[in-house]
Amino acid sequence: MRDAPRPVKLDMHAAKGYHGGMETLITRGIVHSYFEKINRSLQLDAAIVGGGPSGIVAAYYLAKAGHKVALLDRKLAPGGGMWGGAMMFNEIVVQEEALPILEDLRLRYRKYEQGTYLLDSVHATAGLLYRATEVGALIFNCYSVEDVVYKQGRVGGVVVNWTPVLLQKMHVDPLTFAAKVVLDATGHDCEIARTVARKNGVALNTETGGVIGEMSMDAAEGERTTIENTKEIYPGLFVSGMAANGVSGSFRMGPIFGGMLLSGKKVAELMEASILSNS
Ligand code: 48H
């Protein structure tokens, strides 16, 4: 016979010695732990802007290789466009070239047709976030990157503010995280690349020197060029995922995600080489 379940008891006396009791104990724990985390992020190896699939995969590989990585996303729940699958049908398609990444991150997938696989998009997104944080990437949600630190012709960090501050158009100055390399993984809008080109009047490593802008849908071409367009577009600034295609003027691809994952892995390798050569 099974033992009767034990009654769950929360020991309210745990807060003995705290002026203010249990409430102070909870608040103090959160405040201390959060500020310890932010303090560790003031001088990063890599700052990743945008927590869609390409940014999270980049954070995973960089953190796993031992680099100090923070990923910043303006939303409460990072994950970008992957949670919703396609038109909120929460499934995504991934090609077999990306299977090693699914294996590395221990995501569950099912064989579909012609070298493609299906994943539950909620499982996949939650899994990416879980694995990236498990290997040490720090995630700052509700952070909007509104600018970069730009010195001597190189991007050297990110300028951050609370998303609600920007939404409310409050005039509050931002803070900064220094970083040896910065990744624009902001998706369709390529926000960081646009900001760097516009504010500093510099030419990016694209055909026109500016952000060319995304084209309409061609899934196969879009997937191919996502990897090709994943690169350093200005000293210290890299692009991945949809931002890579947006910056270089290539196609969107719809709800197939192998290109995003492979782009995240490729950019992690490029960023790591840059971190090591600039150390
Ligand atoms: C902080 C920011 C900022 C900012 C944006 O769009 P994402 O999912 O990114 P990718 O490129 O890794 O993945 C693209 C994929 O989801 C997709 O949209 C595809 C495959 N589309 C094909 C098609 O045809 O439509 O995520 C970007 C993330 C989001 O979470 C934003 O909240 C975040 O970046 N973000 N965070 N500061 N300035 N700008």
XYZ file of C-alpha atoms and ligand atoms in Angstrom:
318
model
C 0.000 0.000 0.000
C 1.219 3.490 -0.844
C 2.036 5.934 1.953
C -0.528 8.682 2.353
C 0.769 11.905 0.794
C 2.430 14.135 3.341
C 0.771 17.500 3.872
C 2.798 20.280 2.254
C 3.854 22.808 4.829
C 5.570 26.093 4.115
C 7.659 27.088 7.084
C 6.728 30.684 7.710
C 9.272 30.842 10.517
C 12.075 30.728 7.910
C 12.049 34.471 7.868
C 12.950 34.772 11.551
C 15.468 37.515 12.074
C 14.309 39.535 9.074
C 12.806 42.876 9.842
C 9.699 42.752 7.681
C 9.463 38.925 7.830
C 8.879 36.577 4.900
C 8.230 39.428 2.447
C 11.676 40.924 3.089
C 13.361 37.544 2.742
C 11.751 37.006 -0.679
C 12.484 40.523 -1.904
C 16.080 40.487 -0.683
C 16.783 37.155 -2.404
C 15.488 38.414 -5.733
C 17.212 41.786 -5.568
C 20.604 40.353 -4.565
C 20.489 37.540 -7.098
C 19.335 39.795 -9.955
C 22.023 42.409 -9.296
C 24.677 39.721 -9.075
C 23.513 38.541 -12.526
C 23.502 42.001 -14.086
C 26.878 42.778 -12.493
C 28.346 39.691 -14.192
C 27.063 41.016 -17.546
C 28.597 44.473 -17.576
C 31.685 43.280 -19.494
C 30.685 40.502 -21.846
C 32.407 38.463 -24.478
C 29.211 38.453 -26.544
C 25.969 40.439 -26.364
C 23.160 38.873 -28.341
C 20.275 41.111 -29.285
C 17.114 39.111 -29.912
C 16.007 35.784 -28.521
C 14.588 34.152 -31.625
C 15.920 30.746 -32.719
C 19.138 32.044 -34.312
C 20.036 34.200 -31.296
C 19.321 31.449 -28.779
C 21.362 28.873 -30.717
C 24.260 31.349 -30.933
C 23.999 31.962 -27.169
C 24.007 28.210 -26.524
C 27.174 27.457 -28.504
C 29.081 30.504 -27.232
C 28.182 29.845 -23.595
C 28.960 26.145 -23.983
C 32.428 27.101 -25.276
C 32.957 29.018 -22.018
C 32.331 32.581 -23.192
C 30.499 35.191 -21.128
C 27.226 35.640 -22.998
C 24.069 37.627 -22.363
C 21.015 37.545 -24.589
C 18.645 40.480 -24.428
C 15.070 40.362 -25.642
C 12.447 43.050 -25.467
C 9.615 40.606 -24.840
C 8.555 39.051 -21.550
C 8.954 35.620 -23.182
C 11.970 35.355 -25.499
C 11.673 32.845 -28.336
C 10.806 35.232 -31.149
C 8.766 33.829 -33.999
C 9.192 30.184 -33.082
C 6.507 29.714 -30.406
C 3.718 30.311 -32.890
C 4.781 27.826 -35.598
C 2.907 28.974 -38.664
C -0.286 30.957 -38.384
C -0.389 29.739 -34.773
C -0.420 26.053 -35.854
C 2.269 25.212 -33.341
C 4.471 22.937 -35.460
C 7.665 23.763 -37.346
C 9.654 22.081 -40.103
C 13.435 21.570 -39.955
C 15.713 20.061 -42.618
C 18.083 17.178 -41.936
C 21.179 19.413 -42.207
C 20.134 20.899 -38.864
C 19.679 17.528 -37.092
C 23.079 17.748 -35.333
C 21.851 20.963 -33.682
C 18.594 19.317 -32.603
C 20.693 16.487 -31.154
C 23.122 18.865 -29.386
C 20.198 20.679 -27.800
C 18.293 17.451 -27.147
C 15.096 18.511 -28.916
C 12.445 15.960 -29.904
C 11.633 15.656 -33.607
C 9.661 13.341 -35.905
C 10.592 12.318 -39.435
C 8.402 13.903 -42.097
C 9.131 13.718 -45.849
C 11.999 14.403 -48.251
C 14.661 14.983 -45.637
C 12.537 17.150 -43.378
C 11.403 16.764 -39.764
C 8.593 18.158 -37.647
C 8.850 19.607 -34.155
C 6.280 20.877 -31.698
C 7.128 24.594 -31.702
C 6.430 25.099 -27.993
C 8.670 22.183 -27.041
C 11.375 23.398 -29.452
C 11.339 27.006 -28.244
C 11.212 26.081 -24.562
C 13.978 23.515 -25.175
C 16.277 26.044 -26.849
C 15.812 28.505 -23.993
C 16.317 25.799 -21.381
C 19.510 24.426 -22.918
C 21.030 27.871 -23.530
C 20.509 28.899 -19.909
C 21.624 25.479 -18.689
C 25.079 25.957 -20.257
C 25.419 29.422 -18.743
C 23.950 31.988 -21.153
C 22.231 34.735 -19.170
C 18.930 35.952 -20.553
C 17.608 39.428 -19.850
C 13.983 39.621 -20.886
C 12.009 42.876 -21.040
C 15.247 44.608 -22.188
C 15.202 46.623 -25.387
C 18.478 47.397 -27.081
C 18.028 50.955 -28.264
C 21.569 51.670 -29.484
C 25.135 50.374 -29.467
C 28.384 51.553 -27.932
C 30.431 52.751 -30.904
C 34.104 53.658 -30.526
C 36.942 54.061 -33.001
C 35.025 52.473 -35.827
C 33.947 49.403 -33.874
C 30.774 48.258 -32.136
C 31.768 47.610 -28.532
C 28.560 46.932 -26.632
C 24.834 47.507 -26.345
C 22.768 50.344 -24.924
C 19.793 48.969 -23.006
C 16.581 50.202 -21.502
C 13.446 48.631 -20.062
C 10.908 47.818 -22.754
C 8.070 49.470 -20.754
C 10.096 52.699 -20.541
C 10.333 52.820 -24.329
C 6.711 51.775 -24.828
C 5.565 54.576 -22.543
C 7.943 57.001 -24.290
C 9.363 57.991 -20.916
C 12.465 60.117 -21.027
C 14.764 57.833 -19.030
C 18.420 57.377 -19.954
C 19.727 53.867 -20.708
C 22.595 51.742 -19.335
C 25.267 49.781 -21.223
C 26.713 46.276 -21.432
C 30.222 46.281 -22.951
C 30.864 43.363 -25.301
C 33.759 42.193 -27.462
C 31.214 41.234 -30.122
C 27.531 42.022 -30.653
C 24.982 39.986 -32.596
C 21.989 41.494 -34.360
C 19.491 38.626 -34.158
C 16.494 40.951 -34.127
C 14.670 39.186 -36.966
C 12.831 40.846 -39.848
C 13.565 44.424 -38.745
C 17.400 44.128 -38.445
C 17.186 46.897 -35.877
C 20.764 47.031 -34.700
C 22.315 47.040 -38.174
C 19.922 49.832 -39.194
C 20.801 51.875 -36.123
C 24.554 51.499 -36.630
C 24.358 52.543 -40.306
C 21.922 55.422 -39.718
C 23.458 56.971 -36.630
C 27.098 56.713 -37.564
C 26.914 57.212 -41.325
C 29.008 54.099 -41.942
C 28.926 51.503 -44.718
C 27.961 47.960 -43.758
C 29.414 44.856 -45.391
C 26.521 44.551 -47.892
C 26.213 45.186 -51.631
C 24.910 48.720 -51.123
C 26.662 49.480 -47.835
C 23.256 49.828 -46.170
C 20.413 47.574 -44.992
C 18.959 46.345 -48.284
C 15.707 44.911 -46.874
C 13.932 41.577 -47.025
C 12.405 40.131 -50.208
C 9.214 38.093 -50.660
C 8.981 34.339 -50.083
C 11.187 31.689 -51.676
C 11.688 29.020 -49.024
C 14.608 27.131 -50.594
C 16.543 30.243 -51.644
C 15.772 32.012 -48.377
C 17.089 29.070 -46.365
C 20.272 28.867 -48.428
C 21.043 32.572 -48.260
C 20.328 32.800 -44.518
C 23.497 30.820 -43.932
C 25.432 32.674 -46.623
C 24.388 36.093 -45.258
C 25.352 35.219 -41.687
C 28.513 37.278 -41.189
C 30.238 40.237 -39.580
C 28.661 43.269 -41.220
C 30.639 45.890 -39.386
C 33.639 45.545 -37.058
C 32.257 43.991 -33.877
C 28.722 43.547 -35.265
C 27.398 40.235 -36.623
C 24.017 39.293 -38.097
C 22.096 36.007 -37.994
C 18.692 34.587 -38.904
C 16.128 36.815 -40.589
C 18.250 39.859 -39.803
C 21.030 38.373 -41.967
C 18.668 38.091 -44.923
C 17.104 41.474 -44.253
C 20.460 43.226 -44.161
C 21.701 41.592 -47.362
C 18.369 41.747 -49.213
C 17.288 38.146 -49.569
C 14.122 36.070 -49.388
C 11.897 35.106 -46.468
C 11.183 31.392 -46.155
C 8.094 30.885 -43.997
C 7.919 28.378 -41.126
C 10.994 26.281 -41.912
C 13.637 26.765 -39.235
C 16.756 24.794 -40.217
C 18.318 27.928 -41.686
C 17.746 29.855 -38.436
C 19.375 27.136 -36.339
C 22.337 26.701 -38.707
C 22.765 30.467 -38.900
C 22.929 30.617 -35.079
C 25.614 27.945 -35.033
C 27.610 29.563 -37.828
C 27.532 32.994 -36.211
C 28.662 31.521 -32.873
C 31.744 30.161 -34.653
C 32.462 33.507 -36.348
C 31.960 35.424 -33.102
C 34.164 33.020 -31.178
C 36.987 33.507 -33.702
C 36.619 37.275 -33.311
C 36.552 37.104 -29.481
C 39.724 35.019 -29.496
C 41.534 37.235 -32.004
C 40.587 40.416 -30.085
C 41.536 39.081 -26.636
C 15.764 43.525 -27.841
C 14.731 42.729 -29.749
C 14.965 43.945 -30.406
C 15.653 44.976 -29.692
C 13.898 42.655 -31.758
O 12.364 37.162 -35.389
P 13.009 36.208 -34.472
O 12.333 34.915 -34.217
O 14.535 35.971 -34.939
P 15.273 34.903 -35.885
O 15.851 35.660 -37.000
O 16.193 34.108 -35.048
O 14.148 33.913 -36.407
C 13.288 34.311 -37.397
C 12.040 33.403 -37.402
O 11.417 33.407 -36.150
C 11.117 33.929 -38.442
O 10.515 34.975 -38.204
C 11.004 33.291 -39.722
C 11.702 32.017 -40.022
N 10.271 33.877 -40.610
C 10.101 33.501 -41.959
C 9.018 34.322 -42.612
O 8.844 34.149 -43.842
O 8.334 35.117 -41.938
O 13.231 36.885 -33.047
C 13.772 38.169 -32.928
C 13.713 38.555 -31.449
C 12.287 38.768 -30.932
O 12.094 37.958 -29.809
C 12.223 40.250 -30.563
O 11.481 40.488 -29.396
C 13.696 40.574 -30.358
O 14.381 39.782 -31.301
N 14.075 41.962 -30.616
N 15.112 42.513 -28.495
N 16.032 44.710 -28.407
N 15.934 46.154 -30.243
N 14.437 43.882 -31.661
